[in-house]
PDB file of N, CA, C and O in Angstrom:
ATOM      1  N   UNK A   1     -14.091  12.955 -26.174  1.00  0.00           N
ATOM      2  CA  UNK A   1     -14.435  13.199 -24.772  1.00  0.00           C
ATOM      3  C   UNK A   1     -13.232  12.842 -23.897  1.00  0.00           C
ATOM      4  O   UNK A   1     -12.504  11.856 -24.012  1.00  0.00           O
ATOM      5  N   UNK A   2     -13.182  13.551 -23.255  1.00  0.00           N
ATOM      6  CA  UNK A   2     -11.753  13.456 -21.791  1.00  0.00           C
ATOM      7  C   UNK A   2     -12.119  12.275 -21.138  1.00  0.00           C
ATOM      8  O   UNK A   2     -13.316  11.988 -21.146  1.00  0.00           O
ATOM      9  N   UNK A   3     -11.173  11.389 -20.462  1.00  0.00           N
ATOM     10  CA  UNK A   3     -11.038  10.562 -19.676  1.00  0.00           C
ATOM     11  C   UNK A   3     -11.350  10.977 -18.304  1.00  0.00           C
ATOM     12  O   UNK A   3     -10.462  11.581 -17.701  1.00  0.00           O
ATOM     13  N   UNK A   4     -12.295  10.789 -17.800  1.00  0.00           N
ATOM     14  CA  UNK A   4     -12.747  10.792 -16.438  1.00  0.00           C
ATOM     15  C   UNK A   4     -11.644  10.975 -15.418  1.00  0.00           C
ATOM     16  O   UNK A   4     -10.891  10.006 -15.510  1.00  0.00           O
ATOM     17  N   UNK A   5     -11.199  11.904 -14.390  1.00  0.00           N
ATOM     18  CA  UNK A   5     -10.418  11.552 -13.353  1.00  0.00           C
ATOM     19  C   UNK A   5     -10.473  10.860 -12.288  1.00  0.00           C
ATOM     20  O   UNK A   5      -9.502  10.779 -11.536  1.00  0.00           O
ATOM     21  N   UNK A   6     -11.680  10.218 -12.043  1.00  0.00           N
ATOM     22  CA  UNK A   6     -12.292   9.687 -11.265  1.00  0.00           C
ATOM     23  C   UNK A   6     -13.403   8.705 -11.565  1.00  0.00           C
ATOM     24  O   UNK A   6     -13.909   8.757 -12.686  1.00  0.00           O
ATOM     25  N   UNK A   7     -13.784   7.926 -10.796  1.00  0.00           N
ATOM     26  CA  UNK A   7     -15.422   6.640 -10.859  1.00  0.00           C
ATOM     27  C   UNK A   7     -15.516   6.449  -9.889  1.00  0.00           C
ATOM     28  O   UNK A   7     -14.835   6.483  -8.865  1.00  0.00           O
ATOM     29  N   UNK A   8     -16.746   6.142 -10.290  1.00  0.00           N
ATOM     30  CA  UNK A   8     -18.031   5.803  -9.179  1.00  0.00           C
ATOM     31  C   UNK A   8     -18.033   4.400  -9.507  1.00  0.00           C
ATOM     32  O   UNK A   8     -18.197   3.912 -10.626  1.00  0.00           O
ATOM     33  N   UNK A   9     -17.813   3.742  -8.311  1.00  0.00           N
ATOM     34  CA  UNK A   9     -17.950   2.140  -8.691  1.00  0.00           C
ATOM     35  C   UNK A   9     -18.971   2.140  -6.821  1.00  0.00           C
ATOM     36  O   UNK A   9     -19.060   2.907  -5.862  1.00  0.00           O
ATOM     37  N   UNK A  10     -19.569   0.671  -7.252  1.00  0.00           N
ATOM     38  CA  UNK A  10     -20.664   0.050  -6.334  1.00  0.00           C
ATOM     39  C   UNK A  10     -19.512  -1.552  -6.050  1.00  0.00           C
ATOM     40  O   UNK A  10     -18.743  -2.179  -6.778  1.00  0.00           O
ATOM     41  N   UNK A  11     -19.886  -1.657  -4.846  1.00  0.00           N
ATOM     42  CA  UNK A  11     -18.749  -2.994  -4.218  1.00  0.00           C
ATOM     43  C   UNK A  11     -20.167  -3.712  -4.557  1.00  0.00           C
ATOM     44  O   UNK A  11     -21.354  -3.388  -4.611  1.00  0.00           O
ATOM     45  N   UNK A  12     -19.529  -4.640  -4.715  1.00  0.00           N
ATOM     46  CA  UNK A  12     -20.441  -6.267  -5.602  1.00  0.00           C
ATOM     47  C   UNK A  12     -20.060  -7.195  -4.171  1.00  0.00           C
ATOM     48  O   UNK A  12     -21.003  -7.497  -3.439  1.00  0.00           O
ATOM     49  N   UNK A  13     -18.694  -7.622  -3.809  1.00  0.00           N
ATOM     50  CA  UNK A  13     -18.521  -8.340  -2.717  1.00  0.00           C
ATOM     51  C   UNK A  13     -17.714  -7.536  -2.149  1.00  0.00           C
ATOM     52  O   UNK A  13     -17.023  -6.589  -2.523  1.00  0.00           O
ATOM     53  N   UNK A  14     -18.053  -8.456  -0.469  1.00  0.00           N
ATOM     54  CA  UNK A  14     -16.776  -7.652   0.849  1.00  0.00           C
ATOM     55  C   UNK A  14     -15.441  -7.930   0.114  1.00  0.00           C
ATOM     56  O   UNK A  14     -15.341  -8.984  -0.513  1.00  0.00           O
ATOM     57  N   UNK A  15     -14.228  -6.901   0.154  1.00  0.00           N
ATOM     58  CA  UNK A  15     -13.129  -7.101  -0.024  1.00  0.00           C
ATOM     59  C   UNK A  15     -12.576  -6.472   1.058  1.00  0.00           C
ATOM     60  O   UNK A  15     -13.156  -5.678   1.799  1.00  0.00           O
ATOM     61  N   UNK A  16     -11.235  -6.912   1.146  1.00  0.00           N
ATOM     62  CA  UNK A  16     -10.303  -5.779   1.534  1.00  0.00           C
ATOM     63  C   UNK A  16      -8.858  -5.170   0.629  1.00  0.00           C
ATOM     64  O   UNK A  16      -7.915  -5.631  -0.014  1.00  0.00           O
ATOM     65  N   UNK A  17      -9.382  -3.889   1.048  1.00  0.00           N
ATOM     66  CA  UNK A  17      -8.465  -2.960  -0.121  1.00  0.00           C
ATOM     67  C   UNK A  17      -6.978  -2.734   0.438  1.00  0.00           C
ATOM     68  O   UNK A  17      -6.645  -2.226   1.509  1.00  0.00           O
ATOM     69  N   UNK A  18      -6.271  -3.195  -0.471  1.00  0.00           N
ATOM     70  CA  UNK A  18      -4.791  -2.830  -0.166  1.00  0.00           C
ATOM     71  C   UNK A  18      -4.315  -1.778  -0.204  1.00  0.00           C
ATOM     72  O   UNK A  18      -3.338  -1.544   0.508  1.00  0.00           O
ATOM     73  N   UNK A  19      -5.066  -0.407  -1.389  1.00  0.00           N
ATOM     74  CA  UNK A  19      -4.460   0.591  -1.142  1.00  0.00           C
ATOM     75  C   UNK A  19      -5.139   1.485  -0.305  1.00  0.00           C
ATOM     76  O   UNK A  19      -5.159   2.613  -0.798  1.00  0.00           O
ATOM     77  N   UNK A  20      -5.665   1.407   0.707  1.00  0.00           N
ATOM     78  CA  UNK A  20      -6.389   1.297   1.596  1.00  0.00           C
ATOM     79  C   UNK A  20      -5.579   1.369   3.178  1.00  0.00           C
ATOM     80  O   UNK A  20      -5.898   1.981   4.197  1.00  0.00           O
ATOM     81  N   UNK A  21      -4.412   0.469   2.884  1.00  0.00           N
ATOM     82  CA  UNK A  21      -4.109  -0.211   4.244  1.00  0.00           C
ATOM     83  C   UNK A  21      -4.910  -1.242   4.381  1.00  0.00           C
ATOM     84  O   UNK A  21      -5.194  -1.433   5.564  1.00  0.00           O
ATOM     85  N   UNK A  22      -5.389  -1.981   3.648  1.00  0.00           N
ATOM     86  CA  UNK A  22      -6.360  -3.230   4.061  1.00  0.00           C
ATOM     87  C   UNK A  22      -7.825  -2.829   4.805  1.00  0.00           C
ATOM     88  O   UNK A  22      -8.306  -3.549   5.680  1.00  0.00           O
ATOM     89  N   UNK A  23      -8.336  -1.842   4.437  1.00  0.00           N
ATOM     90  CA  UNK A  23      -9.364  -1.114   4.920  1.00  0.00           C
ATOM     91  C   UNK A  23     -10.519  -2.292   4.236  1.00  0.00           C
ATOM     92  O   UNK A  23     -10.650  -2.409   3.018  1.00  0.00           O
ATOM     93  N   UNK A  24     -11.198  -3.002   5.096  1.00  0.00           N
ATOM     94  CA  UNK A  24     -12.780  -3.714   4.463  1.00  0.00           C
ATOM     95  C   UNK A  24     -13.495  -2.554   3.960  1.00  0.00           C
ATOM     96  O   UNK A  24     -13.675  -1.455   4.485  1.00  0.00           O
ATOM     97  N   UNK A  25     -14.049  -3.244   2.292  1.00  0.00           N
ATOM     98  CA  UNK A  25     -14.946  -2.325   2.136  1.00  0.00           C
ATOM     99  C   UNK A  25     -16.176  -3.667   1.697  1.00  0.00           C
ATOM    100  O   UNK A  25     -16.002  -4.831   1.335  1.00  0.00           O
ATOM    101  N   UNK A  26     -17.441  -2.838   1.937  1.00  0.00           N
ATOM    102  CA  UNK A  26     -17.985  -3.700   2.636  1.00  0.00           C
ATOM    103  C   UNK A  26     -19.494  -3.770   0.614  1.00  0.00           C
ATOM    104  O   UNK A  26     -19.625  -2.888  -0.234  1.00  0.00           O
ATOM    105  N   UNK A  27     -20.052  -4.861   0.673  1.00  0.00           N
ATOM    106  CA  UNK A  27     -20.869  -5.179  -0.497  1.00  0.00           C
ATOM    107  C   UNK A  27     -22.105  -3.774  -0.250  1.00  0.00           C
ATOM    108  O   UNK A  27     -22.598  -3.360   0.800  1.00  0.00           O
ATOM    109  N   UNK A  28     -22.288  -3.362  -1.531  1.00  0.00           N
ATOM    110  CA  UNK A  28     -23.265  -2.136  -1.219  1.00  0.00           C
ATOM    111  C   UNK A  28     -22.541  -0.661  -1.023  1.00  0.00           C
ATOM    112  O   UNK A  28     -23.115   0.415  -1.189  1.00  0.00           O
ATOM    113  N   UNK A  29     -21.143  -0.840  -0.629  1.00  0.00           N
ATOM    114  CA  UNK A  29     -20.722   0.599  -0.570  1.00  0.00           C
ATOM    115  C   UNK A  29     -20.371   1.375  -1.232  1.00  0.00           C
ATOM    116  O   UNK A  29     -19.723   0.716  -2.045  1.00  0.00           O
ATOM    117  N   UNK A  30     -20.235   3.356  -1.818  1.00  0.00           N
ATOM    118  CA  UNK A  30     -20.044   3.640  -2.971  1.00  0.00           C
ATOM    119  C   UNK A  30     -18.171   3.833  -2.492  1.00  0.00           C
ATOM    120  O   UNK A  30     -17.560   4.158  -1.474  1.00  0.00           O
ATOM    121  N   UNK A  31     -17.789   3.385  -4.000  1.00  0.00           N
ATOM    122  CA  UNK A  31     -16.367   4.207  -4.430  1.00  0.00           C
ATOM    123  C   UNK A  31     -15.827   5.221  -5.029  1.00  0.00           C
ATOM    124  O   UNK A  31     -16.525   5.321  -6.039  1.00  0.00           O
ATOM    125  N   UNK A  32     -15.144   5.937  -5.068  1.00  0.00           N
ATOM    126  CA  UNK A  32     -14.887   6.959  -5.889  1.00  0.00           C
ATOM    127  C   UNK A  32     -13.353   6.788  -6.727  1.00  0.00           C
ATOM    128  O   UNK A  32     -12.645   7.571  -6.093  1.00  0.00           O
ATOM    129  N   UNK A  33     -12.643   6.293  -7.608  1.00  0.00           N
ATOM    130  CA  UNK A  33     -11.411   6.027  -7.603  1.00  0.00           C
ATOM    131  C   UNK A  33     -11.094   6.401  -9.055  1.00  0.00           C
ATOM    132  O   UNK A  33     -11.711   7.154  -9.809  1.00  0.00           O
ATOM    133  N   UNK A  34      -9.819   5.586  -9.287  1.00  0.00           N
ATOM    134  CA  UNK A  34      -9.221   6.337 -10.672  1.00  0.00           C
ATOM    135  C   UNK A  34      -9.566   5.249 -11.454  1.00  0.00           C
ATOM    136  O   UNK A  34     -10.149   4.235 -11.069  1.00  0.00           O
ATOM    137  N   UNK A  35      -9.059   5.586 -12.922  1.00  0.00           N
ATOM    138  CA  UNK A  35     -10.054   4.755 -13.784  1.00  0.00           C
ATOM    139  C   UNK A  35      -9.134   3.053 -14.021  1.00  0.00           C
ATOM    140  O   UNK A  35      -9.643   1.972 -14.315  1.00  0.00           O
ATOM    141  N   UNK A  36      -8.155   3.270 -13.847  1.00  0.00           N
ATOM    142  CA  UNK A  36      -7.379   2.570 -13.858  1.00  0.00           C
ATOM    143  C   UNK A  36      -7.568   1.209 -12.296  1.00  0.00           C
ATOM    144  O   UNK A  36      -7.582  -0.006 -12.492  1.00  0.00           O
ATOM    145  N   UNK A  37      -7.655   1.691 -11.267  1.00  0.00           N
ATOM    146  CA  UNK A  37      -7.985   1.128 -10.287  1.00  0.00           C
ATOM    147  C   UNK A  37      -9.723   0.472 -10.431  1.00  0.00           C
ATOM    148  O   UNK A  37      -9.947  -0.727 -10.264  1.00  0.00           O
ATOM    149  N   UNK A  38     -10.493   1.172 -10.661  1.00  0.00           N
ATOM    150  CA  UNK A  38     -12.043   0.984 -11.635  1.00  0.00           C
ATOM    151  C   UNK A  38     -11.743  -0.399 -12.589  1.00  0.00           C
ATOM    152  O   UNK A  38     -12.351  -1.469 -12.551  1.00  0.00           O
ATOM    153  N   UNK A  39     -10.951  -0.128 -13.188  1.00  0.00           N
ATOM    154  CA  UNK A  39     -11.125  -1.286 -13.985  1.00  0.00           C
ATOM    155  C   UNK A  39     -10.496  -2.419 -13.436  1.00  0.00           C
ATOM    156  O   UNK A  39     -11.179  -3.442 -13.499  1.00  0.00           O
ATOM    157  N   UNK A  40      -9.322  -2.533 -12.883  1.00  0.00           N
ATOM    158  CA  UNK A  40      -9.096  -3.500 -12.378  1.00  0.00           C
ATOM    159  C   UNK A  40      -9.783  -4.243 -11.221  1.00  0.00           C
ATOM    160  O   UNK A  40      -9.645  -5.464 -11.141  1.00  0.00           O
ATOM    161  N   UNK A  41     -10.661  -3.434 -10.145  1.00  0.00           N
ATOM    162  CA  UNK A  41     -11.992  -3.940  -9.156  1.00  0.00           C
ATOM    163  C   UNK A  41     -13.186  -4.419 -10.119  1.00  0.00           C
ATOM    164  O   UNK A  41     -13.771  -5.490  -9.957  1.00  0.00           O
ATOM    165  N   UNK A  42     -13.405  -3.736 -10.878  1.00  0.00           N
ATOM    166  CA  UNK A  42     -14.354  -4.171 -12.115  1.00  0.00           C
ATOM    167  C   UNK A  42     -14.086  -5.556 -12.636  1.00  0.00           C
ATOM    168  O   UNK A  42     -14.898  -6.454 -12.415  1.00  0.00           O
ATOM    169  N   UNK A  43     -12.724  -5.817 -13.475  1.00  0.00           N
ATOM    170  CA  UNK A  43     -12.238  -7.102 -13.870  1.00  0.00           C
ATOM    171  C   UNK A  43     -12.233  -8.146 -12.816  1.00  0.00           C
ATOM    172  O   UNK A  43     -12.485  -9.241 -13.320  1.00  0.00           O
ATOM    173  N   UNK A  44     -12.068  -8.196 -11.731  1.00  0.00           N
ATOM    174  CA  UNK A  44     -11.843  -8.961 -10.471  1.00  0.00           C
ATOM    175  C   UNK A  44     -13.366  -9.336  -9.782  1.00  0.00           C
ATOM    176  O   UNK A  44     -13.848 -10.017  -8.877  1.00  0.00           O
ATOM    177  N   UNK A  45     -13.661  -8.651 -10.574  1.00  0.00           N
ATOM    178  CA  UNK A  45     -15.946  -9.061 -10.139  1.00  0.00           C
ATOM    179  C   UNK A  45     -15.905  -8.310  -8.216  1.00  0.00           C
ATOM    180  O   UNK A  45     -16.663  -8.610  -7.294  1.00  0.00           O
ATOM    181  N   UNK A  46     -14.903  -7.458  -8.209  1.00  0.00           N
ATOM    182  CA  UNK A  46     -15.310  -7.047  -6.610  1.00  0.00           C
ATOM    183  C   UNK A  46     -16.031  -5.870  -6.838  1.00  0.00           C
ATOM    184  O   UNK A  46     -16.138  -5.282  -5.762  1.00  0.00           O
ATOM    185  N   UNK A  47     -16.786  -5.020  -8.097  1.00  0.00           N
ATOM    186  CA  UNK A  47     -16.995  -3.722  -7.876  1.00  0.00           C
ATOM    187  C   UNK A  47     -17.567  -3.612  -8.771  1.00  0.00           C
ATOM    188  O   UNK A  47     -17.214  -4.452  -9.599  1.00  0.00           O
ATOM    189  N   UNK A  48     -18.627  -2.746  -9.243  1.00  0.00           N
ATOM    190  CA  UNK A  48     -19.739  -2.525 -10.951  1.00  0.00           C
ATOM    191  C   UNK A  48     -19.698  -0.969 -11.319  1.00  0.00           C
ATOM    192  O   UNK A  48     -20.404  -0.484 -10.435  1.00  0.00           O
ATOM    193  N   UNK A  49     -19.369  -0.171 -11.934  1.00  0.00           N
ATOM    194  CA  UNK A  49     -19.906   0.973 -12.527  1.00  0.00           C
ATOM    195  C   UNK A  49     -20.905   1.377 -11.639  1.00  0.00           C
ATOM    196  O   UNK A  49     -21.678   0.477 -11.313  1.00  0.00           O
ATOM    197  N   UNK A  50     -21.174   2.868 -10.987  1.00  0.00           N
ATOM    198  CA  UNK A  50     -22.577   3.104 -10.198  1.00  0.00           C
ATOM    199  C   UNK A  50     -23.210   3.448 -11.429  1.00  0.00           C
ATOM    200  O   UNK A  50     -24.363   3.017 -11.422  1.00  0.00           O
ATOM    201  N   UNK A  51     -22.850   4.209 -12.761  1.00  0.00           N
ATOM    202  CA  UNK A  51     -23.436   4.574 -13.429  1.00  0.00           C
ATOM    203  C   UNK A  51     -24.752   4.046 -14.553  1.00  0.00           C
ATOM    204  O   UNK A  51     -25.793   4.498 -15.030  1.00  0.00           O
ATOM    205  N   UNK A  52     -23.810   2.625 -14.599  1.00  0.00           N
ATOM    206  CA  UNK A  52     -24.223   1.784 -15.510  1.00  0.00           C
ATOM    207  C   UNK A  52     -25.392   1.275 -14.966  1.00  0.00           C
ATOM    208  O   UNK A  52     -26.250   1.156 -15.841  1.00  0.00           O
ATOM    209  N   UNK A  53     -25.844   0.853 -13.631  1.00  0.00           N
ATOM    210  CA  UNK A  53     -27.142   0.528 -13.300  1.00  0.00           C
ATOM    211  C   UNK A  53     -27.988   0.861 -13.353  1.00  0.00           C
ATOM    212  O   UNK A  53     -29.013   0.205 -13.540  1.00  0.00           O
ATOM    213  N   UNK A  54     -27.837   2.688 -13.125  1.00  0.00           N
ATOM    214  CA  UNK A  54     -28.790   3.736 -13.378  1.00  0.00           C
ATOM    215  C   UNK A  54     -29.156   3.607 -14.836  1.00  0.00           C
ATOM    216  O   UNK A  54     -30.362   3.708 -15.062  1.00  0.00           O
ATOM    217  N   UNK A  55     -28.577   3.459 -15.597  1.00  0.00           N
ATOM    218  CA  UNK A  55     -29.047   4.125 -17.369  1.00  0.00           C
ATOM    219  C   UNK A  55     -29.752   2.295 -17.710  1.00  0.00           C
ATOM    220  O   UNK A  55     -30.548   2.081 -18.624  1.00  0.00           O
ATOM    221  N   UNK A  56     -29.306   1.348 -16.892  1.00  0.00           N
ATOM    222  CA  UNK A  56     -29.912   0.161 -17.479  1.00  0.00           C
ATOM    223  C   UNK A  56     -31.451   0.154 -17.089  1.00  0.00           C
ATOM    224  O   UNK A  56     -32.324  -0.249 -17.857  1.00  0.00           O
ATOM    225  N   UNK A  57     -31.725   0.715 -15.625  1.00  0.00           N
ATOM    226  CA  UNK A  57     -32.921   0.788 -15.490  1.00  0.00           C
ATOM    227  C   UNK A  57     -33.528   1.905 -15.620  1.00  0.00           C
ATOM    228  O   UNK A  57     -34.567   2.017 -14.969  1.00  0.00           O
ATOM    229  N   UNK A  58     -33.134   2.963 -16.401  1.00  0.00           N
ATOM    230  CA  UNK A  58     -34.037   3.964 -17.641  1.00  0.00           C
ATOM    231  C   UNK A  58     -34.300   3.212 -18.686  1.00  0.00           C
ATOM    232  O   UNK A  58     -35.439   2.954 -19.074  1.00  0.00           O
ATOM    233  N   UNK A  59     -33.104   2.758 -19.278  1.00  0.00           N
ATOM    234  CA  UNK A  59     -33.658   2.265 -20.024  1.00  0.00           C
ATOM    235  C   UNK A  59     -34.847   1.143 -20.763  1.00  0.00           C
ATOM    236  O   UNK A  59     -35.318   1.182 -21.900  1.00  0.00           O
ATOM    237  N   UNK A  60     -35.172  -0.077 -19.369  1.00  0.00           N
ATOM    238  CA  UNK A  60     -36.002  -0.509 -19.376  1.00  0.00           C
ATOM    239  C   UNK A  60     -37.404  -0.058 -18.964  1.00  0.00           C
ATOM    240  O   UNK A  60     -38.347  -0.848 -18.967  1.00  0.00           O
ATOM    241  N   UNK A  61     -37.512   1.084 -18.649  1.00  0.00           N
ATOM    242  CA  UNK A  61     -38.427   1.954 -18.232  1.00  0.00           C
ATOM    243  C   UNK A  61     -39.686   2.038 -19.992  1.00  0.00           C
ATOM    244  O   UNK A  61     -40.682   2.761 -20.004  1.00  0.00           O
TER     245      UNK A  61
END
């Protein structure tokens, strides 16, 4: 399977984004970014997969 050009990440806490210009992005908001940037907001606990929440709560369904 191809590497995604893009993700959907969910902000976990307020940050502000540097590549951005220091733009606040605020807890609750969606992202769209590269996968590389994804993982590093991911590793840093500022941001979660949108995807992954969805299939966790099918799956407990």
């Amino acid at each position: 399977m191809a590497t995604p050009k893009s993700i959907k990440l969910k902000v976990k806490r307020d940050f502000y984004d540097k590549t951005e210009g220091l733009k606040k992005k605020k807890a609750g908001e969606e992202l769209t970014v590269s996968p590389d940037r994804a993982e590093k907001l991911i590793s840093l606990g500022l941001a979660e997969k949108l995807d992954a929440g969805a299939d966790e709560a099918t799956a407990e369904k």
